Amino acid sequence: MKNRTVTSDGVRLAVYEHGDPSKPTVLLVHGYPDTHLMWQDVVTRLVEDFHVVSYDTRGAGKTGKPSTLESYRLEHLANDLMAVADAVSPDQPVHVVAHDWGSIQAWEAVTEPANADRIASYTSISGPCLDHVAHWMRRPGLKVARQLLHSWYIGFFHLPVLPTLAWRLWLGRNWGQVMSLADGVPRRPGHPAPTITKDGINGMSLYRANFRPVMRKPRERRTTVPVQVIHPERDRYVTAPLTENLQKWAPKLWRRTIPASHWVALTHPDVVARMASEFIRHVDGAPATRSLRRAEVGRHRPPFTDKLVVITGGGSGIGRATALAFAKQGAEVVVCDINHDTAAETAALAGAKAHAYQVNVADEGAVAKFAADVAAAHGIPDVVVNNAGIGHAGALMDATTEEWQRVLDVNLWGVIHGCKSFGELMIAGGEGGHIVNVASAAAYLPSKVLGVYSTSKAAVFMLSDCLRAELASAGIGVSTICPGIVNTNIAGTTTFSGVTAAEQARKQEASTRAYRRRNFPPERVAAEIVRAVRQRRAIVPVTAEAKAARVLSRLSPTALRGLAARF
């Protein structure tokens, strides 16, 4: 690391450089009450490919404190940013990545026409342009009222004496604990910075010098610089509406979300570094990643365009219909089945953006390899549909251990393997996603003749409920689909306990006829799966009998058990 001092408007700025100066320069600007140290984990992830520069802003860390309140005005902060940019990259434009108040002051620099040739791109995290906010707040409504509630601390910072005392007497020494409890920021040596009390007190001048003048008389601040806005979905201070509908001000706009809290650079440095890197590379001429393509604002496209959907058991029935439904909505589809030929048929029907794999979902290693292969060849899936399953009927007392094992290996363990292998990828990707587990109405409809099958599907039902709770904080939804009687080949392949081969064949034929008479097509189940993902629905009974059984299981489970005993 190289340290240097850059003077701007009489203030000595502490600047920190990492990496090769011949590579594209990324300029990181911290917010309040942080210092350049908040970027440490992001720096380590960017430094191999970029010349990474950070600095302590006015009054923070080792940078000097201005002598007047007016010296904290936005125009001076923007001058600081440009002074650092000119010092560390005099011949090439810089890529700015900023957070919180760093983002607010970076907007000031980015929207200054004279800087258009000096800033190649701008990634804004949790810090809107104050002028844009002021214009937005002139349209009062519930969204504005909600943002005002989230901005309560701004009013507090304008009070005399009290906020300074709060920092000196309690906040300064407890700031790390506050961040940990409120936003899940991990405690670690060196953060918060040793100067936190001073930084907290000095930084309140940012609010006092700028909010009232800008709110009273906002300017028209526009930019031609490519802008990427990253919004942490659990941000306690900047609500989503402040990051939406910015095309008027920044027509070259991308908007991405992360299921995280305000200090996302500290809690999710991998994701922040990846998003910044993808955007910078694209601005510099590289093809946009799938994630970045779907983040581009103003592109009109089908709802699942630039999304990757993985479907198990996709060689026929509900799996095939689901693959075709997602493909029709613009998705790239990956289909797996234990039979490669049928998976390939589905992929051919789904179009050029579909791929087929042969996978036995009962094999944990095979599913793990499948997930790794998909990630390497196509990227991290946005949607995973664990659909593969087999049917089994007969009395529980007639079921053999081998029959139990076979059904549970596919119907339960197959779903577990898919959830774990792909869920881990989604969590690491940091952009959320959706997992669909195909259960059955048999999950909540007890039966004397479907005991083994019902048990496997009831386990999938509860697995999905537990997984939904566990993955909510990662922004990953989980839907449980309970189809009912659907006209697929499952009836013809269902095995039966305690019968001869000839009897089993007769029962399979009779079941197939019954399912055909019911004639509920798998395409209608597929439509419900697509809708469940779009609406992030938790539990979806599909057919009339599935819906009726679901209602009865909740209103009168005793009656349902009585019916099961009689029939």
Coordinates of C-alpha atoms in Angstrom, one line a residue:
M1 CA 0.0 0.0 0.0
K2 CA 1.2 3.5 -0.8
N3 CA 0.1 6.5 1.3
R4 CA 0.1 10.0 0.0
T5 CA -1.4 13.4 0.9
V6 CA -3.5 15.4 -1.5
T7 CA -4.5 19.0 -0.8
S8 CA -7.9 20.2 -1.8
D9 CA -9.3 23.6 -0.9
G10 CA -6.8 23.9 1.9
V11 CA -7.6 20.5 3.4
R12 CA -5.0 17.7 3.5
L13 CA -6.6 14.5 2.4
A14 CA -5.1 11.1 3.5
V15 CA -5.0 8.9 0.4
Y16 CA -4.3 5.1 0.2
E17 CA -3.3 3.3 -3.0
H18 CA -3.2 -0.4 -3.8
G19 CA -2.2 -2.3 -6.8
D20 CA -0.7 -1.5 -10.2
P21 CA -1.2 2.2 -11.3
S22 CA -1.2 1.1 -14.9
K23 CA -4.5 -0.8 -14.5
P24 CA -7.9 0.9 -14.4
T25 CA -8.3 3.1 -11.3
V26 CA -11.1 2.4 -8.9
L27 CA -11.7 5.2 -6.4
L28 CA -13.6 4.2 -3.3
V29 CA -15.3 6.8 -1.2
H30 CA -16.5 6.0 2.3
G31 CA -19.6 7.3 4.1
Y32 CA -20.5 8.5 7.6
P33 CA -19.1 7.8 10.2
D34 CA -16.6 5.6 8.5
T35 CA -13.0 6.0 7.2
H36 CA -11.2 4.4 4.3
L37 CA -10.8 1.3 6.4
M38 CA -14.4 0.2 5.7
W39 CA -13.3 -0.7 2.2
Q40 CA -10.5 -3.1 3.3
D41 CA -12.3 -6.4 2.3
V42 CA -13.4 -4.9 -1.0
V43 CA -9.9 -3.7 -1.8
T44 CA -8.4 -7.1 -1.3
R45 CA -10.9 -8.5 -3.8
L46 CA -10.3 -5.8 -6.4
V47 CA -6.6 -5.2 -6.2
E48 CA -5.5 -8.0 -8.5
D49 CA -7.3 -6.5 -11.4
F50 CA -7.4 -2.8 -10.6
H51 CA -5.5 0.2 -9.2
V52 CA -7.6 0.7 -6.1
V53 CA -7.6 4.0 -4.3
S54 CA -9.4 5.1 -1.1
Y55 CA -9.2 8.2 1.0
D56 CA -10.4 9.6 4.3
T57 CA -13.0 12.3 3.6
R58 CA -13.1 15.7 5.3
G59 CA -12.9 15.5 9.1
A60 CA -12.5 11.7 9.0
G61 CA -9.6 9.4 9.9
K62 CA -6.3 11.1 9.2
T63 CA -7.7 13.8 6.9
G64 CA -7.8 17.3 8.2
K65 CA -10.9 18.9 9.7
P66 CA -12.1 22.1 7.9
S67 CA -12.3 25.2 10.0
T68 CA -15.9 26.2 9.0
L69 CA -19.2 24.5 8.5
E70 CA -19.5 26.0 5.0
S71 CA -16.3 24.0 4.1
Y72 CA -18.4 20.8 4.3
R73 CA -20.7 21.9 1.5
L74 CA -21.1 19.4 -1.4
E75 CA -19.1 21.5 -3.9
H76 CA -16.0 21.2 -1.7
L77 CA -16.5 17.5 -1.1
A78 CA -16.8 17.0 -4.9
N79 CA -13.6 19.0 -5.4
D80 CA -11.9 16.7 -2.9
L81 CA -12.9 13.6 -5.0
M82 CA -11.7 15.2 -8.2
A83 CA -8.4 16.3 -6.6
V84 CA -7.7 12.7 -5.6
A85 CA -8.7 11.4 -9.0
D86 CA -6.4 13.9 -10.7
A87 CA -3.5 13.0 -8.3
V88 CA -3.8 9.2 -8.7
S89 CA -4.9 8.9 -12.3
P90 CA -4.0 12.1 -14.2
D91 CA -4.2 10.6 -17.7
Q92 CA -7.2 8.2 -17.4
P93 CA -10.7 8.6 -16.1
V94 CA -11.5 6.8 -12.8
H95 CA -14.3 4.4 -11.8
V96 CA -16.0 5.7 -8.7
V97 CA -17.5 3.3 -6.1
A98 CA -19.1 5.1 -3.1
H99 CA -21.2 4.4 -0.1
D100 CA -23.5 6.4 2.1
W101 CA -22.2 10.0 2.4
G102 CA -19.4 9.1 0.1
S103 CA -22.1 8.3 -2.5
I104 CA -23.9 11.6 -1.8
Q105 CA -20.8 13.6 -2.4
A106 CA -19.8 11.4 -5.4
W107 CA -23.2 12.3 -7.0
E108 CA -22.2 15.9 -6.8
A109 CA -19.0 15.2 -8.7
V110 CA -20.6 12.9 -11.2
T111 CA -23.4 15.3 -12.1
E112 CA -20.9 18.2 -12.7
P113 CA -20.6 18.4 -16.5
A114 CA -17.0 19.4 -16.4
N115 CA -16.2 16.0 -14.8
A116 CA -17.8 13.8 -17.5
D117 CA -14.5 13.0 -19.1
R118 CA -12.8 12.2 -15.8
I119 CA -15.3 9.7 -14.4
A120 CA -15.7 6.5 -16.4
S121 CA -18.4 5.0 -14.3
Y122 CA -20.1 5.4 -11.0
T123 CA -21.4 2.7 -8.6
S124 CA -23.6 4.3 -5.9
I125 CA -24.4 2.3 -2.7
S126 CA -26.9 3.6 -0.1
G127 CA -26.4 7.3 -0.9
P128 CA -28.7 9.2 -3.2
C129 CA -28.1 12.6 -4.8
L130 CA -29.6 15.1 -2.3
D131 CA -31.0 17.2 -5.1
H132 CA -32.8 14.2 -6.5
V133 CA -34.2 13.5 -3.0
A134 CA -35.4 17.0 -2.7
H135 CA -37.3 16.8 -6.0
W136 CA -38.8 13.4 -5.0
M137 CA -40.0 14.7 -1.7
R138 CA -42.0 17.4 -3.3
R139 CA -44.5 14.7 -4.2
P140 CA -45.8 13.8 -0.7
G141 CA -47.2 10.4 0.0
L142 CA -46.7 7.3 2.1
K143 CA -43.3 6.5 0.5
V144 CA -42.1 10.0 1.5
A145 CA -43.5 9.7 5.0
R146 CA -41.8 6.3 5.4
Q147 CA -38.5 7.7 4.3
L148 CA -38.8 10.6 6.7
L149 CA -39.3 8.1 9.6
H150 CA -36.2 6.3 8.5
S151 CA -34.3 9.6 8.4
W152 CA -35.1 10.5 12.0
Y153 CA -31.4 10.8 12.9
I154 CA -30.9 13.7 10.5
G155 CA -33.1 15.9 12.7
F156 CA -31.2 14.7 15.7
F157 CA -27.9 15.7 14.2
H158 CA -29.2 19.2 13.8
L159 CA -29.8 19.6 17.5
P160 CA -27.3 21.7 19.5
V161 CA -25.0 20.0 22.1
L162 CA -27.0 16.7 22.5
P163 CA -25.7 14.7 19.5
T164 CA -22.1 15.7 20.3
L165 CA -22.6 14.5 23.9
A166 CA -24.1 11.3 22.7
W167 CA -21.0 10.6 20.6
R168 CA -18.6 11.5 23.4
L169 CA -20.3 9.7 26.3
W170 CA -21.7 6.5 24.7
L171 CA -21.9 6.2 20.9
G172 CA -18.2 6.4 20.2
R173 CA -17.1 3.5 22.4
N174 CA -20.2 1.4 21.5
W175 CA -20.5 2.1 17.8
G176 CA -19.2 -1.4 16.9
Q177 CA -21.8 -3.0 19.1
V178 CA -24.5 -0.8 17.7
M179 CA -23.6 -1.8 14.1
S180 CA -23.4 -5.5 15.1
L181 CA -26.8 -5.5 16.8
A182 CA -28.7 -3.3 14.4
D183 CA -27.2 -4.4 11.1
G184 CA -25.3 -7.6 11.6
V185 CA -21.9 -6.1 11.0
P186 CA -19.3 -8.5 12.3
R187 CA -17.0 -7.3 15.1
R188 CA -13.3 -7.3 14.2
P189 CA -10.0 -5.6 15.1
G190 CA -9.6 -2.2 13.4
H191 CA -13.3 -1.5 12.8
P192 CA -14.7 0.8 13.8
A193 CA -11.6 3.0 13.4
P194 CA -9.8 4.3 16.5
T195 CA -10.9 7.8 15.4
I196 CA -14.7 6.9 15.5
T197 CA -15.7 9.4 18.2
K198 CA -14.0 12.3 16.4
D199 CA -15.3 11.1 13.0
G200 CA -18.9 10.9 14.4
I201 CA -18.7 14.4 15.8
N202 CA -17.0 16.0 12.8
G203 CA -19.2 14.2 10.2
M204 CA -22.4 15.7 11.6
S205 CA -21.3 18.8 9.8
L206 CA -22.1 17.0 6.5
Y207 CA -25.7 17.0 7.4
R208 CA -25.8 20.5 8.9
A209 CA -24.0 22.1 5.9
N210 CA -26.1 20.5 3.2
F211 CA -29.5 19.3 4.0
R212 CA -31.4 22.6 4.6
P213 CA -29.9 24.5 1.6
V214 CA -30.5 21.6 -0.9
M215 CA -34.0 20.7 0.4
R216 CA -35.0 24.4 0.1
K217 CA -33.7 24.9 -3.4
P218 CA -32.8 21.7 -5.3
R219 CA -31.0 21.9 -8.5
E220 CA -31.4 19.9 -11.7
R221 CA -28.4 17.4 -11.4
R222 CA -28.0 15.1 -14.5
T223 CA -25.2 13.0 -15.8
T224 CA -24.1 11.1 -18.9
V225 CA -21.8 8.9 -16.9
P226 CA -22.9 5.2 -16.7
V227 CA -24.4 4.7 -13.2
Q228 CA -24.9 1.5 -11.2
V229 CA -27.1 1.8 -8.2
I230 CA -26.8 -1.0 -5.6
H231 CA -29.6 -1.1 -3.0
P232 CA -29.3 -3.2 0.1
E233 CA -32.8 -4.5 0.6
R234 CA -32.7 -4.2 4.5
D235 CA -31.2 -0.7 4.5
R236 CA -32.6 1.0 7.7
Y237 CA -31.7 4.5 6.4
V238 CA -32.2 4.6 2.6
T239 CA -35.5 3.1 1.4
A240 CA -35.9 1.6 -2.0
P241 CA -38.0 4.4 -3.6
L242 CA -34.9 6.7 -3.3
T243 CA -33.1 4.4 -5.7
E244 CA -35.9 3.9 -8.2
N245 CA -36.9 5.9 -11.3
L246 CA -33.6 7.7 -11.6
Q247 CA -33.5 7.5 -15.4
K248 CA -34.5 11.2 -15.6
W249 CA -31.2 12.1 -14.0
A250 CA -29.0 9.2 -15.2
P251 CA -30.2 7.7 -18.5
K252 CA -27.3 5.2 -18.6
L253 CA -28.6 3.4 -15.5
W254 CA -28.3 -0.1 -13.9
R255 CA -30.0 -1.0 -10.6
R256 CA -29.2 -4.0 -8.5
T257 CA -30.3 -5.2 -5.1
I258 CA -28.5 -7.2 -2.4
P259 CA -30.4 -8.9 0.5
A260 CA -28.3 -7.1 3.0
S261 CA -28.3 -4.2 5.5
H262 CA -26.8 -0.7 5.1
W263 CA -23.1 -1.5 5.7
V264 CA -23.1 -4.0 2.8
A265 CA -19.4 -3.4 2.0
L266 CA -18.6 -4.8 5.4
T267 CA -21.1 -7.7 5.5
H268 CA -21.0 -8.7 1.8
P269 CA -17.6 -7.6 0.4
D270 CA -17.5 -10.4 -2.2
V271 CA -20.8 -9.4 -3.7
V272 CA -20.0 -5.6 -3.7
A273 CA -16.6 -6.3 -5.3
R274 CA -18.1 -8.6 -8.0
M275 CA -20.9 -6.2 -8.9
A276 CA -18.4 -3.3 -9.1
S277 CA -16.0 -5.3 -11.2
E278 CA -18.7 -6.6 -13.6
F279 CA -20.0 -3.0 -14.1
I280 CA -16.5 -1.5 -14.6
R281 CA -15.5 -4.2 -17.1
H282 CA -18.7 -3.8 -19.0
V283 CA -18.2 0.0 -19.2
D284 CA -14.6 -0.7 -20.4
G285 CA -15.9 -2.9 -23.2
A286 CA -16.5 -6.4 -21.8
P287 CA -19.8 -8.2 -22.5
A288 CA -22.4 -7.7 -19.7
T289 CA -22.9 -10.6 -17.3
R290 CA -26.4 -12.1 -17.1
S291 CA -26.9 -10.4 -13.7
L292 CA -25.8 -7.0 -15.1
R293 CA -28.0 -7.4 -18.2
R294 CA -31.2 -7.8 -16.2
A295 CA -30.2 -4.9 -14.0
E296 CA -30.2 -2.4 -16.9
V297 CA -33.0 0.0 -16.5
G298 CA -35.2 0.8 -19.5
R299 CA -34.8 -2.6 -21.3
H300 CA -38.2 -4.0 -22.1
R301 CA -38.1 -7.8 -21.9
P302 CA -40.1 -10.9 -20.8
P303 CA -40.1 -11.4 -17.0
F304 CA -37.5 -14.2 -17.0
T305 CA -35.2 -12.9 -19.6
D306 CA -31.5 -13.2 -18.5
K307 CA -32.5 -15.5 -15.7
L308 CA -31.2 -19.1 -15.4
V309 CA -33.7 -21.8 -14.3
V310 CA -32.7 -25.4 -13.3
I311 CA -35.3 -28.1 -13.4
T312 CA -34.8 -31.7 -12.1
G313 CA -37.0 -34.5 -13.5
G314 CA -37.4 -32.4 -16.6
G315 CA -37.6 -35.2 -19.1
S316 CA -41.4 -35.5 -19.0
G317 CA -44.6 -34.4 -17.3
I318 CA -44.6 -31.4 -14.9
G319 CA -40.8 -31.0 -15.3
R320 CA -41.0 -30.7 -19.1
A321 CA -44.0 -28.4 -19.0
T322 CA -42.2 -26.2 -16.4
A323 CA -39.1 -26.0 -18.6
L324 CA -41.1 -24.9 -21.6
A325 CA -43.1 -22.4 -19.5
F326 CA -40.0 -20.7 -18.2
A327 CA -38.3 -20.8 -21.7
K328 CA -41.4 -19.1 -23.1
Q329 CA -40.9 -16.3 -20.5
G330 CA -37.4 -15.7 -21.8
A331 CA -35.4 -17.8 -19.3
E332 CA -32.3 -19.9 -20.1
V333 CA -33.2 -23.4 -19.0
V334 CA -31.1 -26.3 -17.7
V335 CA -33.0 -29.6 -17.6
C336 CA -31.8 -32.7 -15.9
D337 CA -33.3 -36.2 -15.8
I338 CA -32.1 -39.7 -15.1
N339 CA -32.9 -40.4 -18.7
H340 CA -30.6 -38.2 -20.9
D341 CA -32.7 -38.8 -24.1
T342 CA -35.9 -37.4 -22.6
A343 CA -34.0 -34.5 -21.0
A344 CA -32.5 -33.7 -24.4
E345 CA -35.9 -33.8 -26.0
T346 CA -37.2 -31.2 -23.5
A347 CA -34.1 -29.0 -24.2
A348 CA -34.8 -29.2 -27.9
L349 CA -38.4 -28.2 -27.4
A350 CA -37.4 -25.3 -25.1
G351 CA -35.1 -23.7 -27.8
A352 CA -31.6 -22.6 -28.2
K353 CA -31.1 -21.4 -24.7
A354 CA -31.8 -24.8 -23.1
H355 CA -29.3 -27.5 -22.0
A356 CA -29.7 -31.1 -21.0
Y357 CA -27.9 -33.1 -18.3
Q358 CA -28.2 -36.7 -17.1
V359 CA -28.4 -36.8 -13.3
N360 CA -29.7 -39.2 -10.7
V361 CA -30.9 -36.9 -8.0
A362 CA -30.7 -39.7 -5.4
D363 CA -26.9 -39.6 -5.7
E364 CA -25.6 -36.7 -3.5
G365 CA -22.3 -36.6 -5.4
A366 CA -23.9 -36.5 -8.8
V367 CA -26.1 -33.6 -7.7
A368 CA -23.2 -31.7 -6.3
K369 CA -21.2 -32.2 -9.5
F370 CA -24.3 -31.2 -11.5
A371 CA -24.5 -27.9 -9.5
A372 CA -20.8 -27.2 -10.0
D373 CA -21.0 -27.9 -13.7
V374 CA -24.0 -25.6 -14.1
A375 CA -22.3 -22.8 -12.2
A376 CA -19.1 -23.2 -14.3
A377 CA -20.9 -23.4 -17.7
H378 CA -23.9 -21.2 -17.2
G379 CA -23.6 -19.3 -13.9
I380 CA -25.5 -19.4 -10.6
P381 CA -29.2 -20.2 -11.1
D382 CA -31.9 -17.7 -10.3
V383 CA -34.5 -20.4 -9.9
V384 CA -34.2 -24.1 -9.1
V385 CA -37.2 -26.4 -9.4
N386 CA -36.7 -29.7 -7.5
N387 CA -39.4 -31.7 -9.4
A388 CA -37.9 -35.2 -9.8
G389 CA -40.1 -37.8 -8.1
I390 CA -41.5 -41.3 -8.3
G391 CA -44.8 -42.8 -7.2
H392 CA -45.5 -45.7 -4.8
A393 CA -48.7 -47.1 -3.4
G394 CA -49.8 -49.9 -1.1
A395 CA -50.3 -50.5 2.6
L396 CA -47.5 -49.4 4.9
M397 CA -47.4 -52.8 6.5
D398 CA -46.6 -54.3 3.1
A399 CA -43.8 -51.9 2.2
T400 CA -40.3 -53.3 2.3
T401 CA -37.2 -51.5 3.5
E402 CA -36.0 -51.4 0.0
E403 CA -39.2 -49.8 -1.2
W404 CA -39.0 -47.2 1.5
Q405 CA -35.4 -46.5 0.6
R406 CA -36.1 -46.1 -3.1
V407 CA -38.9 -43.7 -2.6
L408 CA -37.2 -41.6 0.0
D409 CA -33.9 -41.5 -2.0
V410 CA -35.7 -39.8 -4.9
N411 CA -38.6 -37.9 -3.4
L412 CA -36.9 -36.6 -0.2
W413 CA -33.2 -37.0 -0.6
G414 CA -33.3 -35.8 -4.2
V415 CA -34.9 -32.6 -3.0
I416 CA -32.5 -32.2 -0.1
H417 CA -29.5 -32.6 -2.4
G418 CA -30.9 -30.0 -4.9
C419 CA -31.7 -27.5 -2.1
K420 CA -28.3 -27.8 -0.5
S421 CA -26.1 -27.9 -3.6
F422 CA -27.9 -25.0 -5.4
G423 CA -28.8 -23.1 -2.3
E424 CA -25.2 -22.8 -1.3
L425 CA -24.5 -21.3 -4.8
M426 CA -27.3 -18.8 -4.4
I427 CA -26.2 -17.7 -1.0
A428 CA -22.6 -17.2 -2.2
G429 CA -23.9 -15.3 -5.2
G430 CA -25.5 -12.8 -2.9
E431 CA -28.4 -11.8 -5.2
G432 CA -31.2 -14.0 -3.8
G433 CA -33.1 -16.4 -5.9
H434 CA -35.9 -18.9 -5.7
I435 CA -36.2 -22.6 -4.9
V436 CA -39.3 -24.5 -5.9
N437 CA -40.0 -27.9 -4.3
V438 CA -42.7 -30.0 -5.9
A439 CA -44.5 -31.9 -3.1
S440 CA -48.0 -33.2 -3.4
A441 CA -51.5 -32.9 -2.0
A442 CA -50.6 -36.2 -0.4
A443 CA -48.3 -34.2 1.9
Y444 CA -51.3 -33.1 4.0
L445 CA -53.9 -35.7 2.8
P446 CA -53.5 -39.0 4.8
S447 CA -54.2 -42.2 2.9
K448 CA -54.3 -45.9 3.7
V449 CA -52.9 -46.7 0.2
L450 CA -50.3 -43.9 -0.3
G451 CA -48.4 -44.1 3.1
V452 CA -44.9 -44.3 1.8
Y453 CA -45.4 -41.7 -0.9
S454 CA -47.3 -39.4 1.4
T455 CA -44.6 -39.6 4.0
S456 CA -41.9 -38.6 1.5
K457 CA -44.0 -35.6 0.3
A458 CA -44.9 -34.5 3.8
A459 CA -41.2 -34.4 4.6
V460 CA -40.6 -32.2 1.5
F461 CA -43.5 -30.0 2.7
M462 CA -41.9 -29.4 6.1
L463 CA -38.4 -29.2 4.6
S464 CA -39.6 -26.4 2.5
D465 CA -41.2 -24.6 5.4
C466 CA -37.9 -24.8 7.4
L467 CA -35.8 -23.8 4.4
R468 CA -38.0 -20.8 3.7
A469 CA -37.3 -19.5 7.2
E470 CA -33.6 -20.2 6.9
L471 CA -33.0 -18.6 3.5
A472 CA -35.2 -15.5 4.0
S473 CA -32.3 -13.4 5.1
A474 CA -30.4 -14.3 2.0
G475 CA -33.3 -13.1 -0.2
I476 CA -34.0 -16.7 -1.4
G477 CA -37.7 -17.6 -1.7
V478 CA -39.0 -21.1 -1.3
S479 CA -42.3 -22.3 -2.8
T480 CA -44.0 -25.7 -2.1
I481 CA -46.1 -26.9 -5.0
C482 CA -48.8 -29.4 -4.3
P483 CA -50.3 -30.5 -7.6
G484 CA -52.9 -33.1 -6.9
I485 CA -54.1 -35.6 -9.7
V486 CA -52.3 -34.5 -12.8
N487 CA -52.2 -36.3 -16.2
T488 CA -48.6 -37.4 -16.4
N489 CA -46.8 -40.7 -16.7
I490 CA -46.3 -41.0 -12.9
A491 CA -49.4 -43.2 -12.6
G492 CA -48.0 -45.7 -15.2
T493 CA -44.7 -45.9 -13.4
T494 CA -45.9 -46.1 -9.8
T495 CA -44.8 -49.2 -8.0
F496 CA -47.1 -51.1 -5.5
S497 CA -46.2 -52.9 -2.3
G498 CA -47.4 -56.5 -1.6
V499 CA -48.6 -57.4 -5.1
T500 CA -47.3 -59.6 -7.9
A501 CA -45.9 -58.1 -11.1
A502 CA -49.1 -58.9 -13.0
E503 CA -51.2 -57.2 -10.3
Q504 CA -48.9 -54.2 -10.4
A505 CA -49.3 -53.9 -14.1
R506 CA -53.1 -54.0 -13.8
K507 CA -53.1 -51.3 -11.0
Q508 CA -50.8 -49.1 -13.1
E509 CA -53.1 -49.4 -16.1
A510 CA -56.2 -48.6 -13.9
S511 CA -54.4 -45.6 -12.3
T512 CA -53.4 -44.3 -15.8
R513 CA -57.0 -44.4 -17.0
A514 CA -58.2 -42.6 -13.9
Y515 CA -55.6 -39.8 -14.3
R516 CA -56.5 -39.5 -18.0
R517 CA -60.2 -39.2 -17.1
R518 CA -59.3 -36.4 -14.6
N519 CA -57.3 -34.9 -17.5
F520 CA -55.6 -32.0 -15.6
P521 CA -52.6 -31.1 -17.8
P522 CA -49.1 -30.6 -16.5
E523 CA -49.0 -27.3 -18.3
R524 CA -51.4 -25.8 -15.7
V525 CA -49.1 -26.9 -12.9
A526 CA -46.2 -25.3 -14.7
A527 CA -48.1 -22.1 -15.0
E528 CA -48.7 -22.1 -11.2
I529 CA -44.9 -22.7 -10.7
V530 CA -44.0 -19.7 -12.8
R531 CA -46.6 -17.6 -11.0
A532 CA -45.3 -18.8 -7.6
V533 CA -41.8 -17.7 -8.5
R534 CA -42.9 -14.3 -9.8
Q535 CA -45.2 -13.6 -6.7
R536 CA -42.9 -15.4 -4.2
R537 CA -45.8 -17.5 -3.0
A538 CA -45.0 -20.0 -0.2
I539 CA -47.5 -22.9 -0.6
V540 CA -49.4 -23.5 -3.8
P541 CA -52.1 -26.3 -4.0
V542 CA -52.9 -26.6 -7.7
T543 CA -55.9 -28.8 -8.6
A544 CA -59.4 -28.4 -7.0
E545 CA -58.9 -31.5 -4.9
A546 CA -55.5 -30.3 -3.7
K547 CA -57.0 -27.0 -2.7
A548 CA -60.0 -28.6 -1.0
A549 CA -57.8 -31.0 1.0
R550 CA -55.5 -28.1 2.0
V551 CA -58.5 -26.1 3.4
L552 CA -59.9 -29.2 5.2
S553 CA -56.5 -30.1 6.7
R554 CA -56.4 -26.6 8.3
L555 CA -60.0 -26.2 9.3
S556 CA -60.8 -29.8 10.4
P557 CA -57.8 -32.2 10.5
T558 CA -59.9 -34.6 12.5
A559 CA -62.4 -34.9 9.7
L560 CA -59.6 -35.5 7.2
R561 CA -58.2 -38.3 9.4
G562 CA -61.7 -39.8 9.6
L563 CA -62.0 -39.9 5.9
A564 CA -58.6 -41.5 5.5
A565 CA -59.6 -44.3 7.9
R566 CA -62.8 -45.0 6.0
F567 CA -61.5 -44.9 2.4

